[in-house]
Amino acid sequence: MEALRAASMPLIRSQAAEYGFSPEIKVLHSSNATLAATVKGSTGTVSHAAFSSNGKHLVASTDAKLIRNFDHVEPSKLAKFSADSTKVISCHFDDLGVAIIDTSTGKISNTELFPKIVEGRNQPSYSMSANGKQVLVFTKDQTNGENLAIFNTESQTYKALKVCGGAMLHAGFSINGDYFLVAGRDNRIHMYNANTGELMGTLEGHESDVMYCEMSADQRTAISGDNSGNVLLWDLATFQLSVRLQAHDMPVLYCALVPDGSRALSLDVEGHAHVWYMDAKGVFDCLADKSDQLCSCSMSEDGTRMVVGYVNGGIKMWTLGLTATKLWETTAEFQSPVLAISMSPTREFIASSDQTGKL
C-alpha cells in the first residue's frame, strides 16, 4: 500500500478521501472502506484535499497547481470550499497569497497578496475557518513587523497584526470561527477575536517554543504542545493552566481533544502518539481528597458524579471532569465509618450504611 500523506471527510461523513505522495486521490465509502472512485489530477504531489459541505464536490491541490478545471497558475498549499460551495479559497504555496475562485466558471475572481506582511516570505502558512469565511495568513520566520493577517473571504479585506513577538509557529480557529489561537517562540498562547482582531487573553506556562495549540469544540478548553515534549491543558474562562501532561521526550507536533473533552491525543516528531484519559483525572482528584479516610464510593451511570463515604461518617458528592468539584458534603450523617454507598440511576437518591448496620 502506498504511504498515506493525509485524509479528509465531508461533514455528512458518507465518504473519505485519502492521498499519498502522488497526483492520485482515492475516494472511499466510509461505511465499508470500499473504493468509490479514483481522481487523477495534474503532475505533482497532492498537498491538500477538501470536500464541499454537501459532500458532492472535492477540491484538491498539488505542489504543481490546483487540480481539476480551475484557472489557477500558483501552486496551492491549502484549498477549501466556501460554506455555500460557490467559491474555492486557495492559498499560495510559495508566497503569501490567497485566491478566490468561482466554482461555476473555474476563474479567479480575486487574489490578495498581503503587502503589509513584508518580511519572512520563506515560510508562508495558513489556517482556515471551518466555514471558509476567514483565513489566517502568517509567516513562521522571525519578523520585526506584522506577521499575521486575518483575511475575510466574503468582504475580501484583511487586518494585519504582530503576534508572538514576531516569532509565530502555529495558528488555529475555533469550530465556529469566532476565535483563534496563535503560538510561537515567546513560550505563550494568545487568544484573539477573529472578527475584531482583539486580544482576549494569554496563556502562560510553557518553558519552550509552543509548537501547536488547539481549542476544544465547546471553546472552554485549549490544548498545546511545546518543543520540550510537554502537553498542557488550559481553562479558557480564566486563562489558567488546568493540567500538565508529561510523557514525550521530543517536540510535540500535534495535540487535540475529543469533542466531549474526555480524551486527548498528542503526537511528537518521532511518531510517538499518546492517548490521555482526561475524564479519569477527576476521579483520581476526588479519591485523593482525604484518601487515608476514604471507606466507600459510588459513581453515577453517566460518569459525571461520584459520592464518597469516609471513616468519620461523612459523605461528599463530587462532579467529575478535567478536575473534581465538590457539590456538597455531610459531616455527621453517621457516627462510624460509611462502609457501603450507592447512587440511584437518576442521581436523585443515595443509599448508605455504616459499620453498625445503620442504613
mmCIF file of C-alpha atoms in Angstrom, residues 117-273:
data_model
loop_
_atom_site.group_PDB
_atom_site.id
_atom_site.type_symbol
_atom_site.label_atom_id
_atom_site.label_comp_id
_atom_site.label_asym_id
_atom_site.label_seq_id
_atom_site.Cartn_x
_atom_site.Cartn_y
_atom_site.Cartn_z
ATOM 1 C CA ILE A 117 3.289 41.455 5.736
ATOM 2 C CA VAL A 118 6.552 42.274 4.005
ATOM 3 C CA GLU A 119 9.048 40.043 5.819
ATOM 4 C CA GLY A 120 9.570 36.316 6.251
ATOM 5 C CA ARG A 121 8.336 35.224 2.847
ATOM 6 C CA ASN A 122 10.196 31.895 3.019
ATOM 7 C CA GLN A 123 7.622 30.109 5.171
ATOM 8 C CA PRO A 124 4.043 31.048 4.209
ATOM 9 C CA SER A 125 1.483 29.294 6.403
ATOM 10 C CA TYR A 126 -2.311 29.280 6.606
ATOM 11 C CA SER A 127 -5.224 28.263 8.785
ATOM 12 C CA MET A 128 -8.803 28.388 7.512
ATOM 13 C CA SER A 129 -12.050 28.509 9.485
ATOM 14 C CA ALA A 130 -14.395 25.532 9.074
ATOM 15 C CA ASN A 131 -16.888 27.570 7.058
ATOM 16 C CA GLY A 132 -14.195 29.041 4.803
ATOM 17 C CA LYS A 133 -15.182 32.579 5.793
ATOM 18 C CA GLN A 134 -11.802 33.569 7.241
ATOM 19 C CA VAL A 135 -8.164 32.668 6.627
ATOM 20 C CA LEU A 136 -5.195 33.279 8.903
ATOM 21 C CA VAL A 137 -2.198 34.091 6.719
ATOM 22 C CA PHE A 138 1.130 34.109 8.547
ATOM 23 C CA THR A 139 4.849 33.556 8.322
ATOM 24 C CA LYS A 140 6.923 31.339 10.602
ATOM 25 C CA ASP A 141 10.074 33.400 10.104
ATOM 26 C CA GLN A 142 11.202 35.896 12.726
ATOM 27 C CA THR A 143 9.873 39.331 11.755
ATOM 28 C CA ASN A 144 10.107 42.848 13.119
ATOM 29 C CA GLY A 145 6.710 43.898 11.806
ATOM 30 C CA GLU A 146 3.248 42.430 11.299
ATOM 31 C CA ASN A 147 3.391 38.668 10.779
ATOM 32 C CA LEU A 148 -0.290 37.624 10.620
ATOM 33 C CA ALA A 149 -3.293 38.706 8.568
ATOM 34 C CA ILE A 150 -6.960 37.866 9.273
ATOM 35 C CA PHE A 151 -8.451 37.644 5.772
ATOM 36 C CA ASN A 152 -12.253 37.735 5.335
ATOM 37 C CA THR A 153 -13.073 35.809 2.139
ATOM 38 C CA GLU A 154 -16.550 37.385 1.872
ATOM 39 C CA SER A 155 -15.580 41.069 2.142
ATOM 40 C CA GLN A 156 -12.096 40.230 0.758
ATOM 41 C CA THR A 157 -10.448 42.545 3.273
ATOM 42 C CA TYR A 158 -7.842 41.799 5.922
ATOM 43 C CA LYS A 159 -6.465 43.060 9.226
ATOM 44 C CA ALA A 160 -2.715 42.713 9.924
ATOM 45 C CA LEU A 161 -1.305 42.027 13.405
ATOM 46 C CA LYS A 162 2.040 41.397 15.046
ATOM 47 C CA VAL A 163 1.715 38.329 17.291
ATOM 48 C CA CYS A 164 4.026 36.162 19.416
ATOM 49 C CA GLY A 165 6.663 38.888 19.390
ATOM 50 C CA GLY A 166 7.131 38.362 15.646
ATOM 51 C CA ALA A 167 8.049 34.678 16.035
ATOM 52 C CA MET A 168 4.965 32.615 15.278
ATOM 53 C CA LEU A 169 4.776 28.822 14.806
ATOM 54 C CA HIS A 170 1.089 27.847 14.737
ATOM 55 C CA ALA A 171 -2.441 29.242 14.483
ATOM 56 C CA GLY A 172 -5.901 27.690 14.530
ATOM 57 C CA PHE A 173 -9.572 28.713 14.604
ATOM 58 C CA SER A 174 -12.310 27.661 16.999
ATOM 59 C CA ILE A 175 -15.010 25.427 15.480
ATOM 60 C CA ASN A 176 -17.406 28.333 14.903
ATOM 61 C CA GLY A 177 -14.667 30.628 13.587
ATOM 62 C CA ASP A 178 -15.273 33.350 16.179
ATOM 63 C CA TYR A 179 -11.864 33.000 17.869
ATOM 64 C CA PHE A 180 -8.379 31.811 17.034
ATOM 65 C CA LEU A 181 -5.263 30.796 18.945
ATOM 66 C CA VAL A 182 -1.670 31.601 17.997
ATOM 67 C CA ALA A 183 1.517 30.164 19.455
ATOM 68 C CA GLY A 184 5.208 30.629 18.903
ATOM 69 C CA ARG A 185 8.682 31.202 20.248
ATOM 70 C CA ASP A 186 7.565 33.517 23.045
ATOM 71 C CA ASN A 187 6.505 30.360 25.002
ATOM 72 C CA ARG A 188 2.882 31.583 25.131
ATOM 73 C CA ILE A 189 -0.503 31.023 23.502
ATOM 74 C CA HIS A 190 -2.632 34.047 22.632
ATOM 75 C CA MET A 191 -6.399 34.012 22.030
ATOM 76 C CA TYR A 192 -7.919 36.589 19.645
ATOM 77 C CA ASN A 193 -11.381 37.591 18.493
ATOM 78 C CA ALA A 194 -11.390 36.620 14.811
ATOM 79 C CA ASN A 195 -13.893 39.314 13.839
ATOM 80 C CA THR A 196 -12.187 42.284 15.503
ATOM 81 C CA GLY A 197 -8.573 41.163 15.997
ATOM 82 C CA GLU A 198 -8.863 41.976 19.719
ATOM 83 C CA LEU A 199 -6.593 40.060 22.113
ATOM 84 C CA MET A 200 -8.842 38.120 24.517
ATOM 85 C CA GLY A 201 -6.189 36.610 26.782
ATOM 86 C CA THR A 202 -2.763 34.978 27.042
ATOM 87 C CA LEU A 203 -1.891 31.505 28.337
ATOM 88 C CA GLU A 204 1.433 31.289 30.189
ATOM 89 C CA GLY A 205 3.020 28.071 31.465
ATOM 90 C CA HIS A 206 5.268 26.642 28.734
ATOM 91 C CA GLU A 207 9.011 26.959 29.153
ATOM 92 C CA SER A 208 9.971 26.421 25.494
ATOM 93 C CA ASP A 209 8.648 27.142 21.993
ATOM 94 C CA VAL A 210 4.942 26.271 21.647
ATOM 95 C CA MET A 211 4.667 24.097 18.526
ATOM 96 C CA TYR A 212 0.914 23.505 18.355
ATOM 97 C CA CYS A 213 -2.315 24.614 20.015
ATOM 98 C CA GLU A 214 -5.999 23.862 19.535
ATOM 99 C CA MET A 215 -9.330 24.857 21.072
ATOM 100 C CA SER A 216 -11.923 22.313 22.218
ATOM 101 C CA ALA A 217 -15.264 22.084 20.413
ATOM 102 C CA ASP A 218 -17.095 23.882 23.243
ATOM 103 C CA GLN A 219 -14.401 26.626 23.349
ATOM 104 C CA ARG A 220 -13.943 26.131 27.091
ATOM 105 C CA THR A 221 -10.570 24.360 26.949
ATOM 106 C CA ALA A 222 -7.355 24.638 24.948
ATOM 107 C CA ILE A 223 -4.567 22.087 24.500
ATOM 108 C CA SER A 224 -0.993 22.882 23.489
ATOM 109 C CA GLY A 225 2.325 21.114 22.976
ATOM 110 C CA ASP A 226 5.850 22.506 23.155
ATOM 111 C CA ASN A 227 9.381 21.877 21.938
ATOM 112 C CA SER A 228 10.305 20.068 25.180
ATOM 113 C CA GLY A 229 7.526 17.471 24.843
ATOM 114 C CA ASN A 230 5.098 18.937 27.387
ATOM 115 C CA VAL A 231 1.347 18.941 26.690
ATOM 116 C CA LEU A 232 -0.742 21.474 28.629
ATOM 117 C CA LEU A 233 -4.492 21.934 29.035
ATOM 118 C CA TRP A 234 -5.995 25.355 29.724
ATOM 119 C CA ASP A 235 -9.219 26.792 31.127
ATOM 120 C CA LEU A 236 -10.256 29.496 28.629
ATOM 121 C CA ALA A 237 -12.713 31.068 31.088
ATOM 122 C CA THR A 238 -9.867 32.029 33.428
ATOM 123 C CA PHE A 239 -6.866 31.661 31.064
ATOM 124 C CA GLN A 240 -5.225 29.461 33.715
ATOM 125 C CA LEU A 241 -3.360 26.169 33.390
ATOM 126 C CA SER A 242 -5.576 23.167 34.241
ATOM 127 C CA VAL A 243 -3.460 20.063 33.593
ATOM 128 C CA ARG A 244 0.154 19.324 32.654
ATOM 129 C CA LEU A 245 0.731 16.059 30.757
ATOM 130 C CA GLN A 246 4.285 14.709 30.577
ATOM 131 C CA ALA A 247 5.242 11.659 28.511
ATOM 132 C CA HIS A 248 7.032 12.916 25.382
ATOM 133 C CA ASP A 249 10.798 13.396 25.209
ATOM 134 C CA MET A 250 10.675 15.136 21.834
ATOM 135 C CA PRO A 251 8.891 18.207 20.388
ATOM 136 C CA VAL A 252 5.110 17.825 20.119
ATOM 137 C CA LEU A 253 3.816 18.189 16.547
ATOM 138 C CA TYR A 254 0.092 17.779 17.182
ATOM 139 C CA CYS A 255 -2.394 17.592 20.055
ATOM 140 C CA ALA A 256 -6.187 17.606 20.238
ATOM 141 C CA LEU A 257 -9.211 16.944 22.458
ATOM 142 C CA VAL A 258 -12.250 14.847 21.516
ATOM 143 C CA PRO A 259 -15.493 16.921 21.474
ATOM 144 C CA ASP A 260 -16.615 15.926 24.979
ATOM 145 C CA GLY A 261 -13.148 16.539 26.460
ATOM 146 C CA SER A 262 -12.846 13.011 27.829
ATOM 147 C CA ARG A 263 -9.779 12.081 25.754
ATOM 148 C CA ALA A 264 -6.722 13.895 24.458
ATOM 149 C CA LEU A 265 -4.246 12.891 21.759
ATOM 150 C CA SER A 266 -0.646 14.024 21.369
ATOM 151 C CA LEU A 267 1.970 13.182 18.718
ATOM 152 C CA ASP A 268 5.699 14.001 18.706
ATOM 153 C CA VAL A 269 8.308 14.353 15.950
ATOM 154 C CA GLU A 270 9.480 10.747 16.334
ATOM 155 C CA GLY A 271 5.987 9.391 15.720
ATOM 156 C CA HIS A 272 5.116 8.542 19.333
ATOM 157 C CA ALA A 273 1.380 9.021 19.966
#
